[in-house]
Coordinates of C-alpha atoms and ligand atoms in Angstrom, one line a residue:
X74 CA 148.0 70.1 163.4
X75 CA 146.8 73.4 161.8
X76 CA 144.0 73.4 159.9
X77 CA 143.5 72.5 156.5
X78 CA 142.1 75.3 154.4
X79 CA 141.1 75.2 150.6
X80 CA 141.2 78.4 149.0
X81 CA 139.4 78.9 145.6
X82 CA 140.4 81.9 144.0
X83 CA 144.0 83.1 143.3
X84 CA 143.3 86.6 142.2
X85 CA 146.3 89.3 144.1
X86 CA 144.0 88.7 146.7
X87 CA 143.6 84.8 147.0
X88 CA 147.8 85.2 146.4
X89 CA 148.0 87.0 149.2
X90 CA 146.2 85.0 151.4
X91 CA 147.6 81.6 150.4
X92 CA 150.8 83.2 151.4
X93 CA 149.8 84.5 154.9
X94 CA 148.1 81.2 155.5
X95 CA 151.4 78.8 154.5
X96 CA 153.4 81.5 156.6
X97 CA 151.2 80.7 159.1
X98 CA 151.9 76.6 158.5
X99 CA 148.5 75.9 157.4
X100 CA 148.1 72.8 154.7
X101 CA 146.8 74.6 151.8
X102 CA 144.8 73.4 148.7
X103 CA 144.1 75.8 145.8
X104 CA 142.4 75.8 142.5
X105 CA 142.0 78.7 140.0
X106 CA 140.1 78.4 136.6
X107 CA 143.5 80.0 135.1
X108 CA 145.9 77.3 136.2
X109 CA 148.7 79.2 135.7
X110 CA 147.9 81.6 138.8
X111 CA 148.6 79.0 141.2
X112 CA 152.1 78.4 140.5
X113 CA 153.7 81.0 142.4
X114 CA 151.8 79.7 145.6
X115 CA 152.3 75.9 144.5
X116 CA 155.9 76.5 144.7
X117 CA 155.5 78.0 148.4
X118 CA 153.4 74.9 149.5
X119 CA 150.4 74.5 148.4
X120 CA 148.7 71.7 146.9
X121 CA 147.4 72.2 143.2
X122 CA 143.8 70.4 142.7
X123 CA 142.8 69.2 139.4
X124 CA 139.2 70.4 140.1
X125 CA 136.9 72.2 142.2
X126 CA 135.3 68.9 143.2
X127 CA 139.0 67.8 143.8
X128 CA 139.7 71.0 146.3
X129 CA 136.3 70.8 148.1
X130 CA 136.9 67.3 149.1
X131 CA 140.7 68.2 150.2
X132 CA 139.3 69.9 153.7
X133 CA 136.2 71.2 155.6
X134 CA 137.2 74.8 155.4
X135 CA 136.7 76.6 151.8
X136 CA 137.4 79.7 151.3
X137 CA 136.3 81.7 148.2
X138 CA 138.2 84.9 146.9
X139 CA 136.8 85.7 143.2
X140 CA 135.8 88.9 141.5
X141 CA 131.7 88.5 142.6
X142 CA 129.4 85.6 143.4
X143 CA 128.7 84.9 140.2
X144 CA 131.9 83.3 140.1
X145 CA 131.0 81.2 143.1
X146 CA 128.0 79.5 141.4
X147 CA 130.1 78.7 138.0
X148 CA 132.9 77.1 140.1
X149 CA 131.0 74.9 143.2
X150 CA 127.5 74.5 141.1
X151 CA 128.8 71.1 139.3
X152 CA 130.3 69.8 143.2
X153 CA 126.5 69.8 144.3
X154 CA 127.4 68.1 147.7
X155 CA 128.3 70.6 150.3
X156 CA 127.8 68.7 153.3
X157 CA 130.0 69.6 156.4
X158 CA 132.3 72.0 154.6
X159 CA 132.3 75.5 155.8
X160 CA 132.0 77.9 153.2
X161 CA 133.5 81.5 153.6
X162 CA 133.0 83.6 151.0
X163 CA 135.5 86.6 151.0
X164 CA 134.8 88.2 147.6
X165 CA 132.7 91.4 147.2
X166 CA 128.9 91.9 146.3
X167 CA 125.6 93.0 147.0
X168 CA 124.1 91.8 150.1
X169 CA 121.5 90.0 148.2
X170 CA 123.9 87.8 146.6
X171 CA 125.3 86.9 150.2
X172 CA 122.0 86.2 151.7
X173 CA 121.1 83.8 148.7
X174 CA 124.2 82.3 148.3
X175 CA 124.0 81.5 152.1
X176 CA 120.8 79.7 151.2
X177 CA 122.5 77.9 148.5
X178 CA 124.8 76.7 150.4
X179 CA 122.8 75.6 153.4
X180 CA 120.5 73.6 150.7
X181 CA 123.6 71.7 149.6
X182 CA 124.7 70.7 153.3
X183 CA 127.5 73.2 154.5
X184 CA 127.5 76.5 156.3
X185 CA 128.5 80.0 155.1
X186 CA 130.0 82.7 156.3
X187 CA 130.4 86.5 154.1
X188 CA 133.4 88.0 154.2
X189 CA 134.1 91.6 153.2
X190 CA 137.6 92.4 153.2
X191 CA 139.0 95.5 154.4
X192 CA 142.4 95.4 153.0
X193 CA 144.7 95.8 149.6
X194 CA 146.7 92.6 148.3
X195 CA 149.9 93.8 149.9
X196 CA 148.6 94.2 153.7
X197 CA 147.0 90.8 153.7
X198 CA 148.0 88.8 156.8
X199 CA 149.5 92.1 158.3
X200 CA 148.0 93.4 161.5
X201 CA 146.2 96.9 159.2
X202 CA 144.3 94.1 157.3
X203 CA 140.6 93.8 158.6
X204 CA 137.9 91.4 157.6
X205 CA 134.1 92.0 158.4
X206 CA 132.8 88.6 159.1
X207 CA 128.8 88.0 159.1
X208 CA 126.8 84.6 159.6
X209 CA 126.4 82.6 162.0
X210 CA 128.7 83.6 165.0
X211 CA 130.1 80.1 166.1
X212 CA 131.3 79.2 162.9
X213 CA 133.4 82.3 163.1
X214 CA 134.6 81.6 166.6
X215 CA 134.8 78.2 165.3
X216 CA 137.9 79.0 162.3
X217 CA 139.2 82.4 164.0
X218 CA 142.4 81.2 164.2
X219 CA 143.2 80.4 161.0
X220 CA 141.1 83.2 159.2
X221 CA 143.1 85.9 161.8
X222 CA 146.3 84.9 159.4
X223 CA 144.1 86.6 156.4
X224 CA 143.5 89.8 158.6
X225 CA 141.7 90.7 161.7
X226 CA 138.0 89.5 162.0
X227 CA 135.1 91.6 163.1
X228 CA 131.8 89.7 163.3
X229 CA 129.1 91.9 162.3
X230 CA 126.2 90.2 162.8
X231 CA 124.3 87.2 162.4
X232 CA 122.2 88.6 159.0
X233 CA 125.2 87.0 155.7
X234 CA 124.3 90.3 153.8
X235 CA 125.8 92.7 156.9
X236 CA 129.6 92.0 156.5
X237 CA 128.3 93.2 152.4
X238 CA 126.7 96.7 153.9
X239 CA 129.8 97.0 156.2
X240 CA 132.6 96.7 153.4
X241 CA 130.5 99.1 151.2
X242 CA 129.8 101.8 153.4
X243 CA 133.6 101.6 153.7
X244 CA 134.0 102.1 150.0
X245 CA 131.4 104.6 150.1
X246 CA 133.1 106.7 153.0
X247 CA 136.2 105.6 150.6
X248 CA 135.3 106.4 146.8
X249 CA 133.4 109.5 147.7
X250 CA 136.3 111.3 150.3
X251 CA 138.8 110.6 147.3
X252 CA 136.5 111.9 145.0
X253 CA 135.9 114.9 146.7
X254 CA 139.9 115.1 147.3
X255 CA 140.6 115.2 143.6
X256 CA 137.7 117.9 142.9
X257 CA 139.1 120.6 145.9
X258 CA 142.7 119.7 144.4
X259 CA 141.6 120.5 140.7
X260 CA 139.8 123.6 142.2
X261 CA 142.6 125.1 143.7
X262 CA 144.7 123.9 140.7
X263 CA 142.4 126.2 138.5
X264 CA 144.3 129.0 140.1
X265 CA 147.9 127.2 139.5
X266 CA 148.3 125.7 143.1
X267 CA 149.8 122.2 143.3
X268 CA 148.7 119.1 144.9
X269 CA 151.5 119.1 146.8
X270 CA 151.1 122.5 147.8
X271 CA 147.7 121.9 148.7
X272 CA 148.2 118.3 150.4
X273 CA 148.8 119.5 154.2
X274 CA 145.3 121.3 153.8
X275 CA 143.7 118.4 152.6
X276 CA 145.0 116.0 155.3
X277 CA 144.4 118.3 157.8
X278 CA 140.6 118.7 156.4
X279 CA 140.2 115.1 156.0
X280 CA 141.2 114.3 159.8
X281 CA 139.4 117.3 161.6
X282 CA 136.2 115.7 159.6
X283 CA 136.2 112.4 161.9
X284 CA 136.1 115.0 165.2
X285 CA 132.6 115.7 163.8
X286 CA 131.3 112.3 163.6
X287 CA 130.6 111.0 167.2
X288 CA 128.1 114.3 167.3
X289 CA 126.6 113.9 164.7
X290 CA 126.0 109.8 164.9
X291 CA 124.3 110.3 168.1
X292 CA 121.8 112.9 166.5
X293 CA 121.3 110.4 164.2
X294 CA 120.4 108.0 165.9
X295 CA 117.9 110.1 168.3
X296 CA 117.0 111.8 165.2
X297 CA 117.5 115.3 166.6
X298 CA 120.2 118.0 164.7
X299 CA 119.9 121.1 166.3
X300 CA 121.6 123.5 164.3
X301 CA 123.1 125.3 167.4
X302 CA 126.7 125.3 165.7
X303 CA 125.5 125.3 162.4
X304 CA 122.6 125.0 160.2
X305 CA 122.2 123.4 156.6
X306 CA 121.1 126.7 155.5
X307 CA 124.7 128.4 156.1
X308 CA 126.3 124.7 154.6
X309 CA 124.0 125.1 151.9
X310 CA 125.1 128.6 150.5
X311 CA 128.7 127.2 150.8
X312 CA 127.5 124.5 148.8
X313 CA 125.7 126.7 146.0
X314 CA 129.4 129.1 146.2
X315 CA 131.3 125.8 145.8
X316 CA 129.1 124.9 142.5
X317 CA 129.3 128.6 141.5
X318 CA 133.5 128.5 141.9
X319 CA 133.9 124.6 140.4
X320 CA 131.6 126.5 137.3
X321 CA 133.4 129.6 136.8
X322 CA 136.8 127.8 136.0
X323 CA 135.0 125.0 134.1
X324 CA 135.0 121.8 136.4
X325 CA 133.0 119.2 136.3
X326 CA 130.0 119.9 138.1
X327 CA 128.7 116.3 139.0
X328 CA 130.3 116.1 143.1
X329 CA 129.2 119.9 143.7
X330 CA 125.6 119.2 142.1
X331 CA 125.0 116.1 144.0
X332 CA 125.9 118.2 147.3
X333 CA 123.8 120.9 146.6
X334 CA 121.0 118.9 146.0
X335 CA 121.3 117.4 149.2
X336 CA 121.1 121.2 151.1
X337 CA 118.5 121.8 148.8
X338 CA 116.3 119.0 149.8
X339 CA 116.4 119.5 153.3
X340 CA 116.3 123.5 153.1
X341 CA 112.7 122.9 151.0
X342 CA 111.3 120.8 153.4
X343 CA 111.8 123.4 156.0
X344 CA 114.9 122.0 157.7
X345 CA 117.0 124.8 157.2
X346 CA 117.8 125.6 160.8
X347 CA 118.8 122.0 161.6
X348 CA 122.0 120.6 161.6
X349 CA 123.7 119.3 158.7
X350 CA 123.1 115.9 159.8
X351 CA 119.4 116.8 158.8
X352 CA 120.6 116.0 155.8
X353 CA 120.0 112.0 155.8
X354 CA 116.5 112.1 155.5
X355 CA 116.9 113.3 152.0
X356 CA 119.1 110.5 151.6
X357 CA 117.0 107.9 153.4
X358 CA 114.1 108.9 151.0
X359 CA 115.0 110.7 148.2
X360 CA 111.4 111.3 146.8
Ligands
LIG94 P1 140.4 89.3 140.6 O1 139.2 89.8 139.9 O2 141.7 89.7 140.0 O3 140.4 87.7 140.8 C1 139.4 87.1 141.2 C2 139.5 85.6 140.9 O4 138.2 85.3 140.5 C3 140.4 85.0 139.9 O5 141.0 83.9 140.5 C4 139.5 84.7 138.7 O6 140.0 83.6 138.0 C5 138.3 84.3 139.5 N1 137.1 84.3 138.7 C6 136.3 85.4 138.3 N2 135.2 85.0 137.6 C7 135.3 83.6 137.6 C8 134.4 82.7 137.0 N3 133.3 83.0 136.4 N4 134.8 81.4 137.2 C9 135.9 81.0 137.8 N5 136.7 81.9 138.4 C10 136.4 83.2 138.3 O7 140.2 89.9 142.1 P2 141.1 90.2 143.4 O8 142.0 89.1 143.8 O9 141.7 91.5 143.2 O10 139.9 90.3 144.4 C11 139.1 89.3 144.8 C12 137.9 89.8 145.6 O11 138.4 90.6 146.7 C13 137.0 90.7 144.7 O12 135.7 90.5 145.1 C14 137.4 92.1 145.2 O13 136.4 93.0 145.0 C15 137.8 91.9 146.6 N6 138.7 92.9 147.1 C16 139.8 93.2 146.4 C17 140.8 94.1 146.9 C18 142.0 94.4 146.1 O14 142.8 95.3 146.6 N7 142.3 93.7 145.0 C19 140.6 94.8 148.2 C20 139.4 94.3 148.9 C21 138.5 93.4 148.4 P3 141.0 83.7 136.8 O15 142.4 83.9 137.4 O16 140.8 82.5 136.0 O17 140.6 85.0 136.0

């Protein structure tokens, strides 16, 4: 018999996931605070609870999908007993909030796991769909079969706020590539070229970017960047021509500025000659 999982939370995501785990012939109980939302998953399977308290009590394994952990404490703060139901929070937030809410829960009898999912609504329970997993490792090992039918888990470590740092350096590697996609698009659209025209440059940048990065993690990590192939003085005049071009046809300055003030940092305290990857001590202490 599969196991039972409660899923609280029905969100595109928490959809998505009651789907892949009924596909997967899992006995499903679900509660939303907008009833409504559950219909569409009722109708595949699942069981509708009248409550939280009602849900919790349906199975051991509860698994939380909901816009931040604030959300968490509003739903399962009136169930107060916890005891010997395994918590796994998949919904995003600081790693604060994971490592108190880990506490939380451990103070009402039941075990947690953080979740930080790597994945849109529509890959959910496909094989791209990745989950960073951090808590206690067992408990993992102990429900990897049915939380593989969300997407594939990576345990990060033991610490509940890592799978947290993991899913936002993602975003971060994310939100600031894009961001930096859209400024060298509008840059060479300020001289009429199209995205289109300019898209096998970009994805040909974008790739030949990830050649650079098993260097330049293990300088570091030894904390060396010789600046053999390149220093952060010769980056940093490209970054002061980039501000000068994104300027001249009236861009917004904000992504250029922010790069320049990272050469700038490490040029002023006399790291000029290093590599580029000098760069992260300005980052790691910005004062
Ligand atoms: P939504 O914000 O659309 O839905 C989240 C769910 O949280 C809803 O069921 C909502 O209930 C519930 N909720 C929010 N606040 C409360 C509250 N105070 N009390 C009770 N219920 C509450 O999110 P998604 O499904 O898109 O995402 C879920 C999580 O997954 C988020 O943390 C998101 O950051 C993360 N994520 C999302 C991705 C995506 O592509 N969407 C990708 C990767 C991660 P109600 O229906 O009543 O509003």
């Amino acid at each position: 018999m599969n196991e039972h999982v409660t899923l609280i939370g029905l969100g595109p995501m928490g959809q998505a996931m009651a789907g892949a785990l009924l596909d997967g012939g899992h006995p499903v109980t679900v509660w939303n605070r907008t009833a409504s939302r559950a219909d569409d998953v009722v109708a595949r399977g699942a069981v509708r609870a009248a409550t939280p308290a009602e849900a919790v009590a349906a199975g051991g394994l509860v698994v939380l999908s909901l816009t931040d952990y604030q959300a968490m404490y509003d739903i399962l703060g009136p169930v107060e007993d916890l005891g010997g139901k395994v918590v796994v929070n998949l919904s995003s937030d600081t790693p604060d909030k994971s490592r108190e809410a880990a506490q939380w829960v451990r103070q009402r009898g039941g075990a947690f796991l953080t979740g930080g999912v790597l994945a849109s609504a529509e890959i959910v329970g496909t094989e791209a769909a990745k989950v960073f997993y951090s808590g206690p490792a067992e408990l993992l090992e102990a429900h990897e079969q049915t939380l593989r039918l969300i997407g594939k888990p990576h345990h990060v470590g033991e610490d509940p706020g890592l799978a947290q740092l993991f899913y936002l350096a993602h975003i971060d590697l994310f939100l600031v590539s894009l961001a930096a996609y859209l400024h060298a698009t509008a840059l060479v659209g300020s001289a009429g070229v199209s995205a289109l025209e300019f898209l096998p440059w970009a994805v040909e940048n974008l790739n030949t970017n990830s050649f650079l990065l098993p260097a330049a993690a293990e300088q570091i990590d030894r904390d060396e960047h010789p600046g053999d192939l390149g220093t952060a003085r010769m980056m940093g005049a490209s970054a002061d021509h980039l501000l000068a071009a994104s300027e001249a046809v009236g861009l917004d300055l904000d992504l250029p500025r922010a790069i320049k003030a990272h050469y700038d940092r490490a040029i002023a305290a006399g790291k000029g000659g290093d590599s580029w990857t000098r760069l992260i001590d300005g980052i790691r202490q910005p004062a």
